Amino acid sequence: PALLNISSSVSDNFANISWIPGSEQTDSEFYIAYMNNRKGNWKISEAVNSFKTFHVIEGLEPGTVYTMRLMTNNWVDNSSIFEDVIRTRVKVKEKEDLHPDLESQGMHDDTFCEYSDNDEKPLKGSQHSLSGQIKAEDSGDSLVDYGDEDTQFNEDGSFIGEYAGRKEKRVSMEVKGTNNQSTA
């Protein structure tokens, strides 16, 4: 039988062999043989109709290498139409159990989600004075250094009317400047 674009996709415990029937395809049957490469014993599927576009082989062992063959007859020594060597995937949980990740060890502790408000440690990079007081001129706060005392803030910390206030002052100064120029 003429089968085109034969391919395989693999999961942790099954493999999907797919194909496209050829244009001159007649109604015929073929078989899929597969072997666990560690154990060395072949298993052969039931007869598969060539007009079907895929066949799923279930019950495979995770993380195992298999050899797959598509054959015209149901004995292994027959020449195959297609042969592929696949490796089934390993489940994430099994992979974690085999190779524990040291960084995620704390995630499995019972204390992972606990929170204590007793830890009143300063943030890294925060400013402290020796006397415990911060002077206005030493502050890293831009409002103290640059802002007016009348400046208002939104809840998100943005300035309300930051640009509008300055624009109004500029306009009033321009008007005064223009008036001074015209009278001078």
PDB file of C-alpha atoms in Angstrom:
ATOM      1  CA  PRO A   1       0.000   0.000   0.000  1.00  0.00           C
ATOM      2  CA  ALA A   2       1.192   3.511  -0.819  1.00  0.00           C
ATOM      3  CA  LEU A   3       1.171   5.652   2.302  1.00  0.00           C
ATOM      4  CA  LEU A   4       2.534   9.197   2.217  1.00  0.00           C
ATOM      5  CA  ASN A   5       3.897  11.515   4.917  1.00  0.00           C
ATOM      6  CA  ILE A   6       4.187   8.837   7.574  1.00  0.00           C
ATOM      7  CA  SER A   7       5.041  10.358  10.944  1.00  0.00           C
ATOM      8  CA  SER A   8       4.849   9.639  14.637  1.00  0.00           C
ATOM      9  CA  SER A   9       4.036  11.758  17.665  1.00  0.00           C
ATOM     10  CA  VAL A  10       4.813  10.543  21.136  1.00  0.00           C
ATOM     11  CA  SER A  11       3.467  11.094  24.644  1.00  0.00           C
ATOM     12  CA  ASP A  12       4.442   9.514  27.945  1.00  0.00           C
ATOM     13  CA  ASN A  13       2.452   6.277  27.471  1.00  0.00           C
ATOM     14  CA  PHE A  14       1.270   6.218  23.854  1.00  0.00           C
ATOM     15  CA  ALA A  15       2.446   6.872  20.297  1.00  0.00           C
ATOM     16  CA  ASN A  16       0.344   8.097  17.395  1.00  0.00           C
ATOM     17  CA  ILE A  17       1.456   6.916  13.944  1.00  0.00           C
ATOM     18  CA  SER A  18      -0.183   8.966  11.178  1.00  0.00           C
ATOM     19  CA  TRP A  19      -0.100   8.978   7.381  1.00  0.00           C
ATOM     20  CA  ILE A  20      -1.879  10.164   4.246  1.00  0.00           C
ATOM     21  CA  PRO A  21      -3.245   7.463   1.911  1.00  0.00           C
ATOM     22  CA  GLY A  22      -1.706   7.654  -1.570  1.00  0.00           C
ATOM     23  CA  SER A  23      -3.819   8.698  -4.584  1.00  0.00           C
ATOM     24  CA  GLU A  24      -3.652   5.203  -6.088  1.00  0.00           C
ATOM     25  CA  GLN A  25      -4.372   3.609  -2.727  1.00  0.00           C
ATOM     26  CA  THR A  26      -6.516   0.504  -2.774  1.00  0.00           C
ATOM     27  CA  ASP A  27      -8.427  -0.748   0.222  1.00  0.00           C
ATOM     28  CA  SER A  28      -5.776  -2.785   1.992  1.00  0.00           C
ATOM     29  CA  GLU A  29      -4.610  -3.610   5.470  1.00  0.00           C
ATOM     30  CA  PHE A  30      -1.280  -3.310   7.178  1.00  0.00           C
ATOM     31  CA  TYR A  31       0.108  -3.868  10.658  1.00  0.00           C
ATOM     32  CA  ILE A  32       2.114  -1.840  13.111  1.00  0.00           C
ATOM     33  CA  ALA A  33       4.791  -3.708  15.028  1.00  0.00           C
ATOM     34  CA  TYR A  34       6.569  -2.141  17.969  1.00  0.00           C
ATOM     35  CA  MET A  35       9.342  -3.285  20.260  1.00  0.00           C
ATOM     36  CA  ASN A  36      10.565  -2.030  23.621  1.00  0.00           C
ATOM     37  CA  ASN A  37      14.294  -1.782  22.843  1.00  0.00           C
ATOM     38  CA  ARG A  38      15.257  -2.760  26.418  1.00  0.00           C
ATOM     39  CA  LYS A  39      13.108  -5.888  26.528  1.00  0.00           C
ATOM     40  CA  GLY A  40      13.513  -6.877  22.878  1.00  0.00           C
ATOM     41  CA  ASN A  41      10.073  -8.432  22.304  1.00  0.00           C
ATOM     42  CA  TRP A  42       7.923  -7.362  19.341  1.00  0.00           C
ATOM     43  CA  LYS A  43       4.195  -6.718  19.623  1.00  0.00           C
ATOM     44  CA  ILE A  44       1.989  -6.482  16.543  1.00  0.00           C
ATOM     45  CA  SER A  45      -1.206  -4.444  16.286  1.00  0.00           C
ATOM     46  CA  GLU A  46      -4.481  -5.679  14.888  1.00  0.00           C
ATOM     47  CA  ALA A  47      -4.982  -5.131  11.156  1.00  0.00           C
ATOM     48  CA  VAL A  48      -5.268  -1.442  10.271  1.00  0.00           C
ATOM     49  CA  ASN A  49      -7.204  -0.258   7.201  1.00  0.00           C
ATOM     50  CA  SER A  50      -5.014   1.894   4.968  1.00  0.00           C
ATOM     51  CA  PHE A  51      -7.802   4.491   4.502  1.00  0.00           C
ATOM     52  CA  LYS A  52      -7.650   5.242   8.203  1.00  0.00           C
ATOM     53  CA  THR A  53      -5.171   8.129   8.668  1.00  0.00           C
ATOM     54  CA  PHE A  54      -3.666   7.190  12.061  1.00  0.00           C
ATOM     55  CA  HIS A  55      -3.226   4.451  14.643  1.00  0.00           C
ATOM     56  CA  VAL A  56      -2.583   4.905  18.365  1.00  0.00           C
ATOM     57  CA  ILE A  57      -0.396   2.442  20.241  1.00  0.00           C
ATOM     58  CA  GLU A  58      -1.236   2.598  23.938  1.00  0.00           C
ATOM     59  CA  GLY A  59       0.286   1.110  27.062  1.00  0.00           C
ATOM     60  CA  LEU A  60       3.853   2.230  26.421  1.00  0.00           C
ATOM     61  CA  GLU A  61       6.266   2.797  29.300  1.00  0.00           C
ATOM     62  CA  PRO A  62       7.312   6.419  30.015  1.00  0.00           C
ATOM     63  CA  GLY A  63      10.915   7.319  29.136  1.00  0.00           C
ATOM     64  CA  THR A  64      11.436   4.187  27.024  1.00  0.00           C
ATOM     65  CA  VAL A  65      12.886   3.743  23.523  1.00  0.00           C
ATOM     66  CA  TYR A  66      10.742   1.801  21.026  1.00  0.00           C
ATOM     67  CA  THR A  67      11.207   0.735  17.421  1.00  0.00           C
ATOM     68  CA  MET A  68       8.036   1.076  15.302  1.00  0.00           C
ATOM     69  CA  ARG A  69       7.390  -0.573  11.928  1.00  0.00           C
ATOM     70  CA  LEU A  70       4.520  -0.389   9.440  1.00  0.00           C
ATOM     71  CA  MET A  71       4.308  -3.716   7.587  1.00  0.00           C
ATOM     72  CA  THR A  72       2.124  -5.284   4.903  1.00  0.00           C
ATOM     73  CA  ASN A  73       1.935  -8.634   6.717  1.00  0.00           C
ATOM     74  CA  ASN A  74       1.667  -9.554  10.348  1.00  0.00           C
ATOM     75  CA  TRP A  75       5.090 -11.116  10.834  1.00  0.00           C
ATOM     76  CA  VAL A  76       8.087  -9.123  11.959  1.00  0.00           C
ATOM     77  CA  ASP A  77      10.641 -10.490   9.501  1.00  0.00           C
ATOM     78  CA  ASN A  78       8.682  -9.001   6.598  1.00  0.00           C
ATOM     79  CA  SER A  79      10.084  -5.829   5.054  1.00  0.00           C
ATOM     80  CA  SER A  80       8.558  -2.726   6.513  1.00  0.00           C
ATOM     81  CA  ILE A  81       6.995   0.255   4.745  1.00  0.00           C
ATOM     82  CA  PHE A  82       8.185   2.585   7.472  1.00  0.00           C
ATOM     83  CA  GLU A  83      10.438   2.251  10.511  1.00  0.00           C
ATOM     84  CA  ASP A  84      11.042   4.778  13.257  1.00  0.00           C
ATOM     85  CA  VAL A  85      12.778   4.781  16.623  1.00  0.00           C
ATOM     86  CA  ILE A  86      10.915   6.800  19.229  1.00  0.00           C
ATOM     87  CA  ARG A  87      11.343   7.643  22.903  1.00  0.00           C
ATOM     88  CA  THR A  88       8.290   8.115  25.074  1.00  0.00           C
ATOM     89  CA  ARG A  89       8.263  11.158  27.306  1.00  0.00           C
ATOM     90  CA  VAL A  90       8.733  11.113  31.044  1.00  0.00           C
ATOM     91  CA  LYS A  91       5.932  12.579  33.149  1.00  0.00           C
ATOM     92  CA  VAL A  92       6.963  15.800  34.880  1.00  0.00           C
ATOM     93  CA  LYS A  93       6.112  14.393  38.323  1.00  0.00           C
ATOM     94  CA  GLU A  94       8.245  11.293  37.717  1.00  0.00           C
ATOM     95  CA  LYS A  95      11.102  13.455  36.431  1.00  0.00           C
ATOM     96  CA  GLU A  96      10.929  15.600  39.591  1.00  0.00           C
ATOM     97  CA  ASP A  97      10.947  12.501  41.787  1.00  0.00           C
ATOM     98  CA  LEU A  98      14.000  11.093  39.982  1.00  0.00           C
ATOM     99  CA  HIS A  99      15.939  14.380  39.906  1.00  0.00           C
ATOM    100  CA  PRO A 100      14.775  16.680  42.703  1.00  0.00           C
ATOM    101  CA  ASP A 101      15.307  20.360  42.058  1.00  0.00           C
ATOM    102  CA  LEU A 102      17.107  21.890  45.030  1.00  0.00           C
ATOM    103  CA  GLU A 103      15.652  25.343  44.324  1.00  0.00           C
ATOM    104  CA  SER A 104      12.066  24.132  44.643  1.00  0.00           C
ATOM    105  CA  GLN A 105      12.569  22.099  47.824  1.00  0.00           C
ATOM    106  CA  GLY A 106      11.018  24.852  49.944  1.00  0.00           C
ATOM    107  CA  MET A 107       7.834  24.706  47.878  1.00  0.00           C
ATOM    108  CA  HIS A 108       6.996  21.285  49.270  1.00  0.00           C
ATOM    109  CA  ASP A 109       7.472  22.303  52.922  1.00  0.00           C
ATOM    110  CA  ASP A 110       4.470  23.087  55.103  1.00  0.00           C
ATOM    111  CA  THR A 111       6.056  26.435  55.937  1.00  0.00           C
ATOM    112  CA  PHE A 112       6.096  27.673  52.345  1.00  0.00           C
ATOM    113  CA  CYS A 113       3.022  29.906  52.583  1.00  0.00           C
ATOM    114  CA  GLU A 114       3.515  31.107  56.152  1.00  0.00           C
ATOM    115  CA  TYR A 115       4.028  34.817  56.695  1.00  0.00           C
ATOM    116  CA  SER A 116       5.380  36.554  59.742  1.00  0.00           C
ATOM    117  CA  ASP A 117       4.995  40.283  60.330  1.00  0.00           C
ATOM    118  CA  ASN A 118       7.701  40.132  62.997  1.00  0.00           C
ATOM    119  CA  ASP A 119      10.409  40.461  60.376  1.00  0.00           C
ATOM    120  CA  GLU A 120      10.723  44.227  60.209  1.00  0.00           C
ATOM    121  CA  LYS A 121      13.924  44.251  58.237  1.00  0.00           C
ATOM    122  CA  PRO A 122      14.724  47.264  56.056  1.00  0.00           C
ATOM    123  CA  LEU A 123      14.682  46.827  52.328  1.00  0.00           C
ATOM    124  CA  LYS A 124      17.990  46.612  50.538  1.00  0.00           C
ATOM    125  CA  GLY A 125      19.064  50.004  49.259  1.00  0.00           C
ATOM    126  CA  SER A 126      16.885  51.942  51.710  1.00  0.00           C
ATOM    127  CA  GLN A 127      18.428  55.051  53.219  1.00  0.00           C
ATOM    128  CA  HIS A 128      19.181  55.282  56.930  1.00  0.00           C
ATOM    129  CA  SER A 129      20.812  57.995  58.959  1.00  0.00           C
ATOM    130  CA  LEU A 130      22.932  57.301  61.994  1.00  0.00           C
ATOM    131  CA  SER A 131      20.654  59.352  64.218  1.00  0.00           C
ATOM    132  CA  GLY A 132      17.553  57.557  62.945  1.00  0.00           C
ATOM    133  CA  GLN A 133      16.156  60.717  61.369  1.00  0.00           C
ATOM    134  CA  ILE A 134      16.202  61.612  57.720  1.00  0.00           C
ATOM    135  CA  LYS A 135      16.764  65.243  56.916  1.00  0.00           C
ATOM    136  CA  ALA A 136      14.721  66.834  54.150  1.00  0.00           C
ATOM    137  CA  GLU A 137      17.811  67.842  52.194  1.00  0.00           C
ATOM    138  CA  ASP A 138      19.171  64.276  52.299  1.00  0.00           C
ATOM    139  CA  SER A 139      15.953  62.643  51.196  1.00  0.00           C
ATOM    140  CA  GLY A 140      15.774  60.740  47.939  1.00  0.00           C
ATOM    141  CA  ASP A 141      12.135  61.801  47.575  1.00  0.00           C
ATOM    142  CA  SER A 142      11.660  63.938  44.492  1.00  0.00           C
ATOM    143  CA  LEU A 143       8.749  65.811  46.104  1.00  0.00           C
ATOM    144  CA  VAL A 144      10.990  67.122  48.871  1.00  0.00           C
ATOM    145  CA  ASP A 145      13.731  68.121  46.454  1.00  0.00           C
ATOM    146  CA  TYR A 146      11.672  69.445  43.566  1.00  0.00           C
ATOM    147  CA  GLY A 147       8.016  69.665  44.425  1.00  0.00           C
ATOM    148  CA  ASP A 148       5.881  72.323  45.991  1.00  0.00           C
ATOM    149  CA  GLU A 149       4.251  71.712  49.328  1.00  0.00           C
ATOM    150  CA  ASP A 150       0.838  72.230  47.689  1.00  0.00           C
ATOM    151  CA  THR A 151       1.326  69.378  45.199  1.00  0.00           C
ATOM    152  CA  GLN A 152      -1.422  66.762  45.238  1.00  0.00           C
ATOM    153  CA  PHE A 153      -1.121  63.084  44.409  1.00  0.00           C
ATOM    154  CA  ASN A 154      -3.460  60.511  42.931  1.00  0.00           C
ATOM    155  CA  GLU A 155      -3.799  57.180  44.736  1.00  0.00           C
ATOM    156  CA  ASP A 156      -1.216  55.695  42.386  1.00  0.00           C
ATOM    157  CA  GLY A 157       1.308  58.372  43.369  1.00  0.00           C
ATOM    158  CA  SER A 158       1.072  60.379  40.153  1.00  0.00           C
ATOM    159  CA  PHE A 159       0.872  64.156  40.354  1.00  0.00           C
ATOM    160  CA  ILE A 160      -2.519  65.779  39.912  1.00  0.00           C
ATOM    161  CA  GLY A 161      -2.186  68.768  37.634  1.00  0.00           C
ATOM    162  CA  GLU A 162       1.613  68.573  37.629  1.00  0.00           C
ATOM    163  CA  TYR A 163       1.874  69.979  34.135  1.00  0.00           C
ATOM    164  CA  ALA A 164      -1.312  72.000  34.157  1.00  0.00           C
ATOM    165  CA  GLY A 165      -0.165  74.068  37.164  1.00  0.00           C
ATOM    166  CA  ARG A 166       3.175  74.898  35.592  1.00  0.00           C
ATOM    167  CA  LYS A 167       1.513  75.662  32.284  1.00  0.00           C
ATOM    168  CA  GLU A 168      -0.858  78.108  33.946  1.00  0.00           C
ATOM    169  CA  LYS A 169       2.071  79.850  35.665  1.00  0.00           C
ATOM    170  CA  ARG A 170       3.941  80.022  32.362  1.00  0.00           C
ATOM    171  CA  VAL A 171       0.924  81.448  30.550  1.00  0.00           C
ATOM    172  CA  SER A 172       0.386  84.080  33.220  1.00  0.00           C
ATOM    173  CA  MET A 173       4.074  85.039  33.060  1.00  0.00           C
ATOM    174  CA  GLU A 174       3.908  85.244  29.265  1.00  0.00           C
ATOM    175  CA  VAL A 175       0.863  87.474  29.488  1.00  0.00           C
ATOM    176  CA  LYS A 176       2.604  89.706  32.008  1.00  0.00           C
ATOM    177  CA  GLY A 177       5.726  89.706  29.837  1.00  0.00           C
ATOM    178  CA  THR A 178       3.741  90.659  26.768  1.00  0.00           C
ATOM    179  CA  ASN A 179       1.949  93.399  28.617  1.00  0.00           C
ATOM    180  CA  ASN A 180       5.265  94.721  29.933  1.00  0.00           C
ATOM    181  CA  GLN A 181       6.723  94.731  26.432  1.00  0.00           C
ATOM    182  CA  SER A 182       3.766  96.573  24.962  1.00  0.00           C
ATOM    183  CA  THR A 183       3.803  99.226  27.668  1.00  0.00           C
ATOM    184  CA  ALA A 184       7.561  99.645  27.660  1.00  0.00           C
TER     185      ALA A 184
END
